[in-house]
């Protein structure tokens, strides 16, 4: 099986997939964090393969291929927070049916837990966490709408 | 400007025009605060004073403000509040109290609690301190004090003490950014103002200076604003001693100060300001504490829609 529309044929180290999603250009080292988002038990039955530190035109990248599942908009937003350069390729019948660059959302609700233990969103109240996303040249940081605490480096550790 | 039913959560919600209007209104109400004139401005209004944390000054000055304007206070002190709610969450408590009162004044230990409370009810909420978060009415009275006793527009101010955790200081700096203030921060490096806040201020056009020398800082300022340094912040008691002594204000230190220098403190003080200073013309902190009354009167009257 060759992949017609790939200019990186020789780099494919995993079986081509018939239907599913390829998340490409993940910031090197972030693949396992992306897996935390898309790999929640019960969300996919198919094979997932992960490439870490794959060579790319701008240094290294991680790539994830998911068989039999097209990922959804909510997952898109989360991925954007930790891998702002990722592209999402939907594969249908072995071909790239659509390709989208992730979009960093301006605001997220119920996606990340506030790191401030004394924040009202971390108590027994009927509210979701809410963050305003700041994106300075793809340096992403979050500011809690309730307590204003900033999360920058460890966003992945605080995904809900 | 529409104040009626406005939630007072953070200084960031207030424009310069709004702040000026509150301070102007406080000016007019000051004779009532001093009980030189009688007033019925808040007649027929019930304000719930809901404190989940001990506080004397803030709570009493709110209650005084309401009573001087002939409004009614529904007061739950810290102890009552915890027994009344019996483990109930804040969201539920707010939705119960909204049925009893025309406005809710809230002090709660969690950051963001006042914002959440405001989202739960259409009754106006006034944040009287949310953990290490905001305390906007303290800032209004600080600004009012500067305007009355020194100057506010273009004020040269040194702010000293715990600038890392001190909630009054962060709100104050945001507010001063409306008035072209010249701000010098005085603190040991352990208690410096967080980087994000310095950056926010920069984005608002205010470049703050930082020093750890009290002597240098007070050379040429109109106002010295002192805050408390909490012992709990220091793992080592000797370190606490060293830091708190290095920032202590004494009459000795003030010998060469600008004669018009005014010293402010949100109170309670521990030993940041030597009691000898109380009898100098610099001491302004007891007046400042009184000004909490006219300022809170102004805010409540505007929010209740009792005056324009
Ligand atoms: N059928 C397939 N099975 C597995 N991976 C595929 C398949 N088709 C494309 N890919 C991978 O998806 C990514 C996007 O493909 P493509 O659009 O051809 O490349 P590029 O984005 O580099 O121009 C690449 O990493 C490619 O290797
Ligand atoms: Mg490519
Ligand atoms: Zn928070």
PDB file of N, CA and C and ligand atoms in Angstrom, chain A residues 6-8 11 24-25 55-57 61 87 89 99, ligand 2:
ATOM      1  N   UNK A   6       0.990  11.582  -0.162  1.00  0.00           N
ATOM      2  CA  UNK A   6       1.980  11.907   0.857  1.00  0.00           C
ATOM      3  C   UNK A   6       3.313  12.204   0.198  1.00  0.00           C
ATOM      4  N   UNK A   7       3.924  13.273   0.644  1.00  0.00           N
ATOM      5  CA  UNK A   7       5.260  13.560   0.143  1.00  0.00           C
ATOM      6  C   UNK A   7       6.304  13.055   1.141  1.00  0.00           C
ATOM      7  N   UNK A   8       5.848  12.283   2.104  1.00  0.00           N
ATOM      8  CA  UNK A   8       6.766  11.760   3.107  1.00  0.00           C
ATOM      9  C   UNK A   8       6.656  10.243   3.174  1.00  0.00           C
ATOM     10  N   UNK A  11       8.736   8.069   5.185  1.00  0.00           N
ATOM     11  CA  UNK A  11       8.761   8.268   6.635  1.00  0.00           C
ATOM     12  C   UNK A  11       7.666   7.517   7.360  1.00  0.00           C
ATOM     13  N   UNK A  24      -1.000  15.510  13.147  1.00  0.00           N
ATOM     14  CA  UNK A  24       0.371  15.715  12.683  1.00  0.00           C
ATOM     15  C   UNK A  24       0.931  17.009  13.290  1.00  0.00           C
ATOM     16  N   UNK A  25       2.209  17.131  13.254  1.00  0.00           N
ATOM     17  CA  UNK A  25       2.876  18.355  13.732  1.00  0.00           C
ATOM     18  C   UNK A  25       2.563  18.674  15.193  1.00  0.00           C
ATOM     19  N   UNK A  55      11.158  12.987  12.522  1.00  0.00           N
ATOM     20  CA  UNK A  55      11.792  14.132  11.863  1.00  0.00           C
ATOM     21  C   UNK A  55      10.758  14.901  11.039  1.00  0.00           C
ATOM     22  N   UNK A  56      10.886  16.201  10.987  1.00  0.00           N
ATOM     23  CA  UNK A  56       9.997  16.990  10.132  1.00  0.00           C
ATOM     24  C   UNK A  56      10.794  18.154   9.583  1.00  0.00           C
ATOM     25  N   UNK A  57      10.159  18.913   8.696  1.00  0.00           N
ATOM     26  CA  UNK A  57      10.898  20.009   8.073  1.00  0.00           C
ATOM     27  C   UNK A  57      11.393  21.034   9.093  1.00  0.00           C
ATOM     28  N   UNK A  61       8.848  16.363  15.574  1.00  0.00           N
ATOM     29  CA  UNK A  61       7.427  16.480  15.860  1.00  0.00           C
ATOM     30  C   UNK A  61       6.930  15.133  16.346  1.00  0.00           C
ATOM     31  N   UNK A  87      -1.829  19.733  13.110  1.00  0.00           N
ATOM     32  CA  UNK A  87      -2.847  19.696  12.060  1.00  0.00           C
ATOM     33  C   UNK A  87      -3.623  18.398  12.231  1.00  0.00           C
ATOM     34  N   UNK A  89      -5.747  15.670  10.354  1.00  0.00           N
ATOM     35  CA  UNK A  89      -6.075  15.129   9.030  1.00  0.00           C
ATOM     36  C   UNK A  89      -7.117  14.032   9.205  1.00  0.00           C
ATOM     37  N   UNK A  99      -8.105  18.539   6.050  1.00  0.00           N
ATOM     38  CA  UNK A  99      -6.915  18.892   6.838  1.00  0.00           C
ATOM     39  C   UNK A  99      -7.205  20.221   7.497  1.00  0.00           C
TER      40      UNK A  99
HETATM   41 MG1  LIG C   2       3.965  16.818   6.631  1.00  0.00          MG
END
